[in-house]
Short mmCIF file of N, CA and C in Angstrom, two decimals:
data_model
loop_
_atom_site.label_atom_id
_atom_site.label_comp_id
_atom_site.label_asym_id
_atom_site.label_seq_id
_atom_site.Cartn_x
_atom_site.Cartn_y
_atom_site.Cartn_z
N MET P 1 0.83 -1.20 -0.02
CA MET P 1 0.01 0.02 0.01
C MET P 1 0.88 1.26 0.00
N PHE P 2 1.93 1.21 0.75
CA PHE P 2 2.87 2.37 0.84
C PHE P 2 3.50 2.63 -0.55
N LYS P 3 3.87 1.53 -1.25
CA LYS P 3 4.44 1.66 -2.56
C LYS P 3 3.46 2.30 -3.55
N GLU P 4 2.21 1.92 -3.52
CA GLU P 4 1.20 2.52 -4.35
C GLU P 4 1.03 3.97 -4.03
N PHE P 5 1.02 4.32 -2.77
CA PHE P 5 0.94 5.77 -2.38
C PHE P 5 2.14 6.54 -2.94
N LYS P 6 3.31 5.97 -2.77
CA LYS P 6 4.53 6.62 -3.25
C LYS P 6 4.46 6.79 -4.76
N ASP P 7 4.08 5.73 -5.44
CA ASP P 7 3.93 5.84 -6.92
C ASP P 7 2.90 6.95 -7.29
N PHE P 8 1.82 7.02 -6.56
CA PHE P 8 0.83 8.01 -6.85
C PHE P 8 1.38 9.43 -6.66
N MET P 9 2.08 9.57 -5.48
CA MET P 9 2.62 10.93 -5.21
C MET P 9 3.76 11.35 -6.15
N MET P 10 4.42 10.37 -6.70
CA MET P 10 5.59 10.73 -7.57
C MET P 10 5.18 10.91 -9.02
N ARG P 11 3.92 10.66 -9.31
CA ARG P 11 3.51 10.89 -10.71
C ARG P 11 3.59 12.36 -11.06
N GLY P 12 3.90 12.67 -12.28
CA GLY P 12 4.04 14.08 -12.71
C GLY P 12 2.84 14.88 -12.46
N ASN P 13 1.64 14.39 -12.69
CA ASN P 13 0.49 15.16 -12.52
C ASN P 13 0.27 15.68 -11.08
N VAL P 14 0.48 14.83 -10.15
CA VAL P 14 0.32 15.18 -8.74
C VAL P 14 1.30 16.28 -8.35
N LEU P 15 2.57 16.10 -8.72
CA LEU P 15 3.56 17.06 -8.39
C LEU P 15 3.28 18.40 -9.10
N ASP P 16 2.89 18.35 -10.33
CA ASP P 16 2.56 19.58 -11.07
C ASP P 16 1.40 20.34 -10.42
N LEU P 17 0.41 19.55 -9.99
CA LEU P 17 -0.75 20.15 -9.36
C LEU P 17 -0.33 20.76 -8.02
N ALA P 18 0.52 20.11 -7.27
CA ALA P 18 0.93 20.70 -5.98
C ALA P 18 1.68 22.00 -6.19
N VAL P 19 2.61 21.98 -7.17
CA VAL P 19 3.33 23.19 -7.43
C VAL P 19 2.39 24.33 -7.94
N GLY P 20 1.43 23.91 -8.76
CA GLY P 20 0.44 24.93 -9.26
C GLY P 20 -0.38 25.52 -8.15
N VAL P 21 -0.76 24.73 -7.18
CA VAL P 21 -1.55 25.26 -6.08
C VAL P 21 -0.75 26.24 -5.25
N VAL P 22 0.52 25.87 -4.93
CA VAL P 22 1.41 26.74 -4.11
C VAL P 22 1.63 28.08 -4.91
N ILE P 23 2.05 27.93 -6.13
CA ILE P 23 2.30 29.16 -6.96
C ILE P 23 1.05 29.94 -7.13
N GLY P 24 -0.08 29.31 -7.32
CA GLY P 24 -1.34 29.94 -7.48
C GLY P 24 -1.73 30.80 -6.25
N SER P 25 -1.55 30.26 -5.04
CA SER P 25 -1.86 31.02 -3.90
C SER P 25 -0.96 32.19 -3.70
N ALA P 26 0.33 32.05 -4.00
CA ALA P 26 1.25 33.20 -3.89
C ALA P 26 0.89 34.23 -4.96
N PHE P 27 0.53 33.80 -6.15
CA PHE P 27 0.14 34.69 -7.22
C PHE P 27 -1.12 35.44 -6.89
N THR P 28 -2.06 34.78 -6.19
CA THR P 28 -3.28 35.42 -5.80
C THR P 28 -3.01 36.52 -4.85
N ALA P 29 -2.10 36.31 -3.92
CA ALA P 29 -1.76 37.35 -2.96
C ALA P 29 -1.18 38.57 -3.70
N ILE P 30 -0.37 38.33 -4.71
CA ILE P 30 0.20 39.51 -5.46
C ILE P 30 -0.91 40.27 -6.16
N VAL P 31 -1.75 39.53 -6.87
CA VAL P 31 -2.82 40.19 -7.62
C VAL P 31 -3.77 40.96 -6.65
N THR P 32 -4.07 40.31 -5.51
CA THR P 32 -4.94 40.97 -4.55
C THR P 32 -4.36 42.26 -4.05
N LYS P 33 -3.07 42.28 -3.73
CA LYS P 33 -2.45 43.51 -3.23
C LYS P 33 -2.34 44.55 -4.29
N VAL P 34 -2.07 44.14 -5.54
CA VAL P 34 -2.04 45.14 -6.60
C VAL P 34 -3.41 45.83 -6.79
N VAL P 35 -4.47 45.00 -6.73
CA VAL P 35 -5.82 45.47 -6.94
C VAL P 35 -6.24 46.37 -5.71
N GLU P 36 -5.98 45.86 -4.50
CA GLU P 36 -6.43 46.57 -3.30
C GLU P 36 -5.56 47.85 -3.06
N GLY P 37 -4.28 47.77 -3.35
CA GLY P 37 -3.39 48.84 -3.02
C GLY P 37 -3.20 49.89 -4.08
N LEU P 38 -3.46 49.55 -5.38
CA LEU P 38 -3.19 50.49 -6.41
C LEU P 38 -4.46 50.77 -7.26
N ILE P 39 -5.06 49.75 -7.80
CA ILE P 39 -6.18 49.95 -8.74
C ILE P 39 -7.44 50.43 -8.06
N THR P 40 -7.88 49.78 -6.98
CA THR P 40 -9.09 50.17 -6.31
C THR P 40 -9.06 51.61 -5.81
N PRO P 41 -7.93 52.10 -5.21
CA PRO P 41 -7.93 53.48 -4.81
C PRO P 41 -8.07 54.47 -6.02
N ILE P 42 -7.47 54.12 -7.14
CA ILE P 42 -7.59 54.94 -8.29
C ILE P 42 -9.09 54.99 -8.80
N VAL P 43 -9.73 53.83 -8.84
CA VAL P 43 -11.11 53.78 -9.24
C VAL P 43 -11.97 54.52 -8.21
N SER P 44 -11.70 54.36 -6.91
CA SER P 44 -12.49 55.08 -5.89
C SER P 44 -12.29 56.57 -6.06
N LEU P 45 -11.08 57.05 -6.35
CA LEU P 45 -10.86 58.50 -6.58
C LEU P 45 -11.69 59.02 -7.71
N ILE P 46 -11.74 58.21 -8.80
CA ILE P 46 -12.52 58.63 -9.93
C ILE P 46 -13.98 58.69 -9.62
N ILE P 47 -14.45 57.72 -8.90
CA ILE P 47 -15.91 57.65 -8.50
C ILE P 47 -16.22 58.85 -7.59
N VAL P 48 -15.33 59.17 -6.64
CA VAL P 48 -15.55 60.29 -5.75
C VAL P 48 -15.57 61.56 -6.55
N MET P 49 -14.70 61.72 -7.51
CA MET P 49 -14.65 62.94 -8.27
C MET P 49 -15.87 63.09 -9.19
N VAL P 50 -16.40 61.97 -9.68
CA VAL P 50 -17.52 62.04 -10.59
C VAL P 50 -18.82 62.28 -9.79
N THR P 51 -18.97 61.56 -8.70
CA THR P 51 -20.23 61.63 -7.91
C THR P 51 -20.27 62.82 -6.93
N GLY P 52 -19.13 63.32 -6.53
CA GLY P 52 -19.08 64.41 -5.57
C GLY P 52 -19.27 63.94 -4.17
N LYS P 53 -19.32 62.72 -3.91
CA LYS P 53 -19.43 62.17 -2.51
C LYS P 53 -18.09 62.19 -1.85
N SER P 54 -18.11 61.96 -0.55
CA SER P 54 -16.86 62.03 0.25
C SER P 54 -15.97 60.74 0.07
N SER P 55 -16.65 59.63 -0.25
CA SER P 55 -15.92 58.37 -0.48
C SER P 55 -16.69 57.53 -1.44
N ALA P 56 -16.04 56.53 -1.96
CA ALA P 56 -16.65 55.55 -2.88
C ALA P 56 -17.75 54.72 -2.14
N ASP P 57 -17.49 54.43 -0.79
CA ASP P 57 -18.49 53.75 -0.03
C ASP P 57 -19.79 54.60 0.11
N ASP P 58 -19.67 55.91 0.21
CA ASP P 58 -20.82 56.75 0.24
C ASP P 58 -21.58 56.75 -1.05
N ALA P 59 -20.80 56.71 -2.15
CA ALA P 59 -21.42 56.73 -3.50
C ALA P 59 -22.14 55.44 -3.76
N PHE P 60 -21.62 54.33 -3.36
CA PHE P 60 -22.29 53.03 -3.59
C PHE P 60 -23.22 52.68 -2.45
N GLY P 61 -22.91 53.17 -1.26
CA GLY P 61 -23.76 52.83 -0.14
C GLY P 61 -25.17 53.41 -0.22
N SER P 62 -25.26 54.49 -1.00
CA SER P 62 -26.60 55.14 -1.09
C SER P 62 -27.52 54.32 -2.07
N MET P 63 -26.97 53.26 -2.68
CA MET P 63 -27.75 52.44 -3.59
C MET P 63 -28.38 51.31 -2.85
N VAL P 64 -29.18 51.58 -1.80
CA VAL P 64 -29.87 50.54 -1.03
C VAL P 64 -31.35 50.84 -1.26
N PHE P 65 -32.07 49.83 -1.75
CA PHE P 65 -33.48 49.98 -1.96
C PHE P 65 -34.24 49.11 -0.99
N LYS P 66 -35.37 49.62 -0.44
CA LYS P 66 -36.20 48.86 0.44
C LYS P 66 -37.49 48.58 -0.27
N VAL P 67 -37.82 47.26 -0.24
CA VAL P 67 -39.08 46.80 -0.80
C VAL P 67 -39.78 46.01 0.28
N GLN P 68 -40.85 46.53 0.80
CA GLN P 68 -41.59 45.86 1.93
C GLN P 68 -40.73 45.50 3.05
N GLY P 69 -39.80 46.43 3.46
CA GLY P 69 -38.92 46.18 4.59
C GLY P 69 -37.67 45.36 4.31
N VAL P 70 -37.49 44.93 3.11
CA VAL P 70 -36.32 44.15 2.77
C VAL P 70 -35.35 45.04 1.99
N ASP P 71 -34.07 45.01 2.47
CA ASP P 71 -33.05 45.83 1.89
C ASP P 71 -32.37 45.09 0.70
N PHE P 72 -32.29 45.80 -0.42
CA PHE P 72 -31.55 45.31 -1.55
C PHE P 72 -30.37 46.27 -1.75
N ASN P 73 -29.17 45.74 -1.39
CA ASN P 73 -27.96 46.52 -1.39
C ASN P 73 -27.30 46.41 -2.78
N VAL P 74 -27.77 47.19 -3.72
CA VAL P 74 -27.27 47.19 -5.09
C VAL P 74 -25.85 47.72 -5.13
N GLY P 75 -25.51 48.67 -4.22
CA GLY P 75 -24.21 49.25 -4.19
C GLY P 75 -23.11 48.25 -3.92
N SER P 76 -23.36 47.27 -3.06
CA SER P 76 -22.40 46.25 -2.74
C SER P 76 -22.19 45.30 -3.92
N VAL P 77 -23.27 45.05 -4.65
CA VAL P 77 -23.15 44.17 -5.83
C VAL P 77 -22.33 44.89 -6.91
N ILE P 78 -22.61 46.16 -7.12
CA ILE P 78 -21.89 46.92 -8.17
C ILE P 78 -20.42 47.00 -7.76
N SER P 79 -20.09 47.26 -6.47
CA SER P 79 -18.77 47.31 -5.98
C SER P 79 -18.03 45.97 -6.21
N ALA P 80 -18.69 44.87 -5.90
CA ALA P 80 -18.11 43.53 -6.11
C ALA P 80 -17.82 43.30 -7.59
N ILE P 81 -18.74 43.69 -8.42
CA ILE P 81 -18.55 43.48 -9.88
C ILE P 81 -17.39 44.32 -10.37
N ILE P 82 -17.26 45.57 -9.94
CA ILE P 82 -16.14 46.41 -10.30
C ILE P 82 -14.79 45.81 -9.88
N THR P 83 -14.79 45.35 -8.64
CA THR P 83 -13.60 44.67 -8.08
C THR P 83 -13.23 43.43 -8.87
N PHE P 84 -14.21 42.64 -9.20
CA PHE P 84 -13.95 41.43 -10.05
C PHE P 84 -13.38 41.78 -11.40
N VAL P 85 -13.99 42.76 -12.05
CA VAL P 85 -13.51 43.18 -13.39
C VAL P 85 -12.07 43.67 -13.32
N ILE P 86 -11.79 44.50 -12.31
CA ILE P 86 -10.45 45.04 -12.13
C ILE P 86 -9.40 43.89 -11.89
N THR P 87 -9.78 43.00 -10.98
CA THR P 87 -8.90 41.89 -10.67
C THR P 87 -8.67 41.00 -11.88
N ALA P 88 -9.74 40.71 -12.63
CA ALA P 88 -9.59 39.88 -13.85
C ALA P 88 -8.68 40.55 -14.87
N PHE P 89 -8.85 41.89 -14.99
CA PHE P 89 -8.01 42.63 -15.96
C PHE P 89 -6.54 42.67 -15.54
N VAL P 90 -6.27 42.82 -14.25
CA VAL P 90 -4.89 42.88 -13.81
C VAL P 90 -4.31 41.43 -13.98
N LEU P 91 -5.05 40.44 -13.70
CA LEU P 91 -4.59 39.09 -13.88
C LEU P 91 -4.32 38.81 -15.35
N PHE P 92 -5.18 39.25 -16.23
CA PHE P 92 -4.97 39.16 -17.68
C PHE P 92 -3.66 39.79 -18.07
N LEU P 93 -3.39 41.02 -17.61
CA LEU P 93 -2.15 41.70 -17.96
C LEU P 93 -0.95 40.97 -17.46
N ILE P 94 -1.03 40.41 -16.24
CA ILE P 94 0.16 39.71 -15.73
C ILE P 94 0.42 38.40 -16.52
N VAL P 95 -0.67 37.67 -16.79
CA VAL P 95 -0.49 36.45 -17.59
C VAL P 95 0.03 36.74 -19.01
N LYS P 96 -0.48 37.80 -19.60
CA LYS P 96 0.00 38.19 -20.91
C LYS P 96 1.43 38.53 -20.88
N ALA P 97 1.90 39.29 -19.87
CA ALA P 97 3.34 39.62 -19.75
C ALA P 97 4.13 38.34 -19.52
N ALA P 98 3.66 37.44 -18.72
CA ALA P 98 4.39 36.18 -18.48
C ALA P 98 4.50 35.36 -19.71
N ASN P 99 3.45 35.34 -20.55
CA ASN P 99 3.50 34.56 -21.77
C ASN P 99 4.50 35.13 -22.78
N LYS P 100 4.66 36.50 -22.76
CA LYS P 100 5.63 37.10 -23.64
C LYS P 100 7.08 36.80 -23.25
N MET P 101 7.29 36.53 -21.89
CA MET P 101 8.62 36.29 -21.44
C MET P 101 9.00 34.87 -21.66
N LYS P 102 8.04 33.95 -21.91
CA LYS P 102 8.38 32.57 -22.16
C LYS P 102 9.19 32.49 -23.43
N LYS P 103 10.07 31.51 -23.47
CA LYS P 103 10.82 31.30 -24.66
C LYS P 103 9.93 30.51 -25.59
N PRO P 104 9.89 30.77 -26.84
CA PRO P 104 9.05 30.00 -27.80
C PRO P 104 9.62 28.59 -27.86
N GLU P 105 8.70 27.66 -27.89
CA GLU P 105 9.12 26.26 -27.99
C GLU P 105 9.71 26.02 -29.37
N GLU P 106 10.71 25.12 -29.38
CA GLU P 106 11.42 24.85 -30.61
C GLU P 106 10.37 24.20 -31.59
N GLU P 107 10.56 24.56 -32.80
CA GLU P 107 9.69 24.01 -33.83
C GLU P 107 9.90 22.54 -33.95
N LYS P 108 8.87 21.76 -33.86
CA LYS P 108 8.97 20.33 -34.02
C LYS P 108 8.87 19.98 -35.49
N GLU P 109 9.61 19.01 -35.87
CA GLU P 109 9.54 18.55 -37.27
C GLU P 109 8.17 17.84 -37.46
N ALA P 110 7.54 18.10 -38.58
CA ALA P 110 6.29 17.50 -38.83
C ALA P 110 6.47 15.97 -39.04
N ASP P 111 5.53 15.18 -38.54
CA ASP P 111 5.56 13.78 -38.71
C ASP P 111 5.42 13.46 -40.21
N PRO P 112 6.13 12.41 -40.68
CA PRO P 112 6.04 12.09 -42.12
C PRO P 112 4.63 11.68 -42.47
N THR P 113 4.23 12.12 -43.61
CA THR P 113 2.91 11.75 -44.15
C THR P 113 3.01 10.58 -45.01
N ALA P 114 1.88 10.09 -45.45
CA ALA P 114 1.85 8.92 -46.34
C ALA P 114 2.53 9.25 -47.67
N GLU P 115 2.37 10.53 -48.10
CA GLU P 115 3.03 10.96 -49.39
C GLU P 115 4.55 10.92 -49.23
N ASP P 116 5.03 11.29 -48.01
CA ASP P 116 6.48 11.21 -47.83
C ASP P 116 6.99 9.80 -47.95
N TYR P 117 6.30 8.88 -47.33
CA TYR P 117 6.69 7.48 -47.44
C TYR P 117 6.61 6.96 -48.84
N LEU P 118 5.49 7.31 -49.58
CA LEU P 118 5.39 6.84 -50.91
C LEU P 118 6.54 7.43 -51.81
N ALA P 119 6.90 8.67 -51.57
CA ALA P 119 7.97 9.26 -52.39
C ALA P 119 9.30 8.56 -52.05
N GLU P 120 9.52 8.20 -50.84
CA GLU P 120 10.77 7.49 -50.48
C GLU P 120 10.76 6.12 -51.14
N ILE P 121 9.62 5.41 -51.11
CA ILE P 121 9.54 4.06 -51.76
C ILE P 121 9.78 4.23 -53.24
N ARG P 122 9.22 5.25 -53.90
CA ARG P 122 9.41 5.50 -55.30
C ARG P 122 10.85 5.71 -55.60
N ASP P 123 11.52 6.51 -54.82
CA ASP P 123 12.96 6.80 -55.04
C ASP P 123 13.80 5.50 -54.88
N LEU P 124 13.48 4.69 -53.85
CA LEU P 124 14.19 3.51 -53.66
C LEU P 124 13.98 2.48 -54.83
N LEU P 125 12.75 2.40 -55.30
CA LEU P 125 12.48 1.53 -56.47
C LEU P 125 13.16 1.98 -57.73
N ALA P 126 13.23 3.35 -57.92
CA ALA P 126 13.94 3.89 -59.02
C ALA P 126 15.40 3.55 -58.98
N GLU P 127 16.03 3.66 -57.79
CA GLU P 127 17.46 3.30 -57.66
C GLU P 127 17.65 1.80 -57.92
N GLN P 128 16.72 1.05 -57.47
CA GLN P 128 16.85 -0.45 -57.66
C GLN P 128 16.75 -0.79 -59.12
N ASN P 129 15.83 -0.18 -59.88
CA ASN P 129 15.67 -0.43 -61.27
C ASN P 129 16.82 0.00 -62.08
N LYS P 130 17.55 1.01 -61.70
CA LYS P 130 18.77 1.48 -62.40
C LYS P 130 19.87 0.44 -62.24
N LYS P 131 19.95 -0.19 -61.07
CA LYS P 131 21.02 -1.21 -60.83
C LYS P 131 20.78 -2.47 -61.68
N ASP P 132 19.51 -2.75 -61.97
CA ASP P 132 19.24 -4.03 -62.72
C ASP P 132 19.38 -3.88 -64.15
#
């Protein structure tokens, strides 16, 4: 049983997944800090300047509707959507930059086709006929 577990853990897929999870969590922290520390304050500043409110929370917080005593906090939903779009865009830019830094994979030679084999056979037969 231990050998099977060892074989399972040493397979490439499991190790790749483990590395991906660790790197992904570290990457998430970076993206979160970029969004929270840089992008969100810039968007909040723009919202404050456009709406004339004292803060972005005041601008979005006023979007609460009551229907028969039930609060619908539309401002929180809009704020979450904006945060998601900003985070997705920053992640897109980071992945795009990372892909540009990758070295292009070497061109692989195309596998021979049936026509290639037939041409080789033809050439070999032609050589053989010349010798006879």
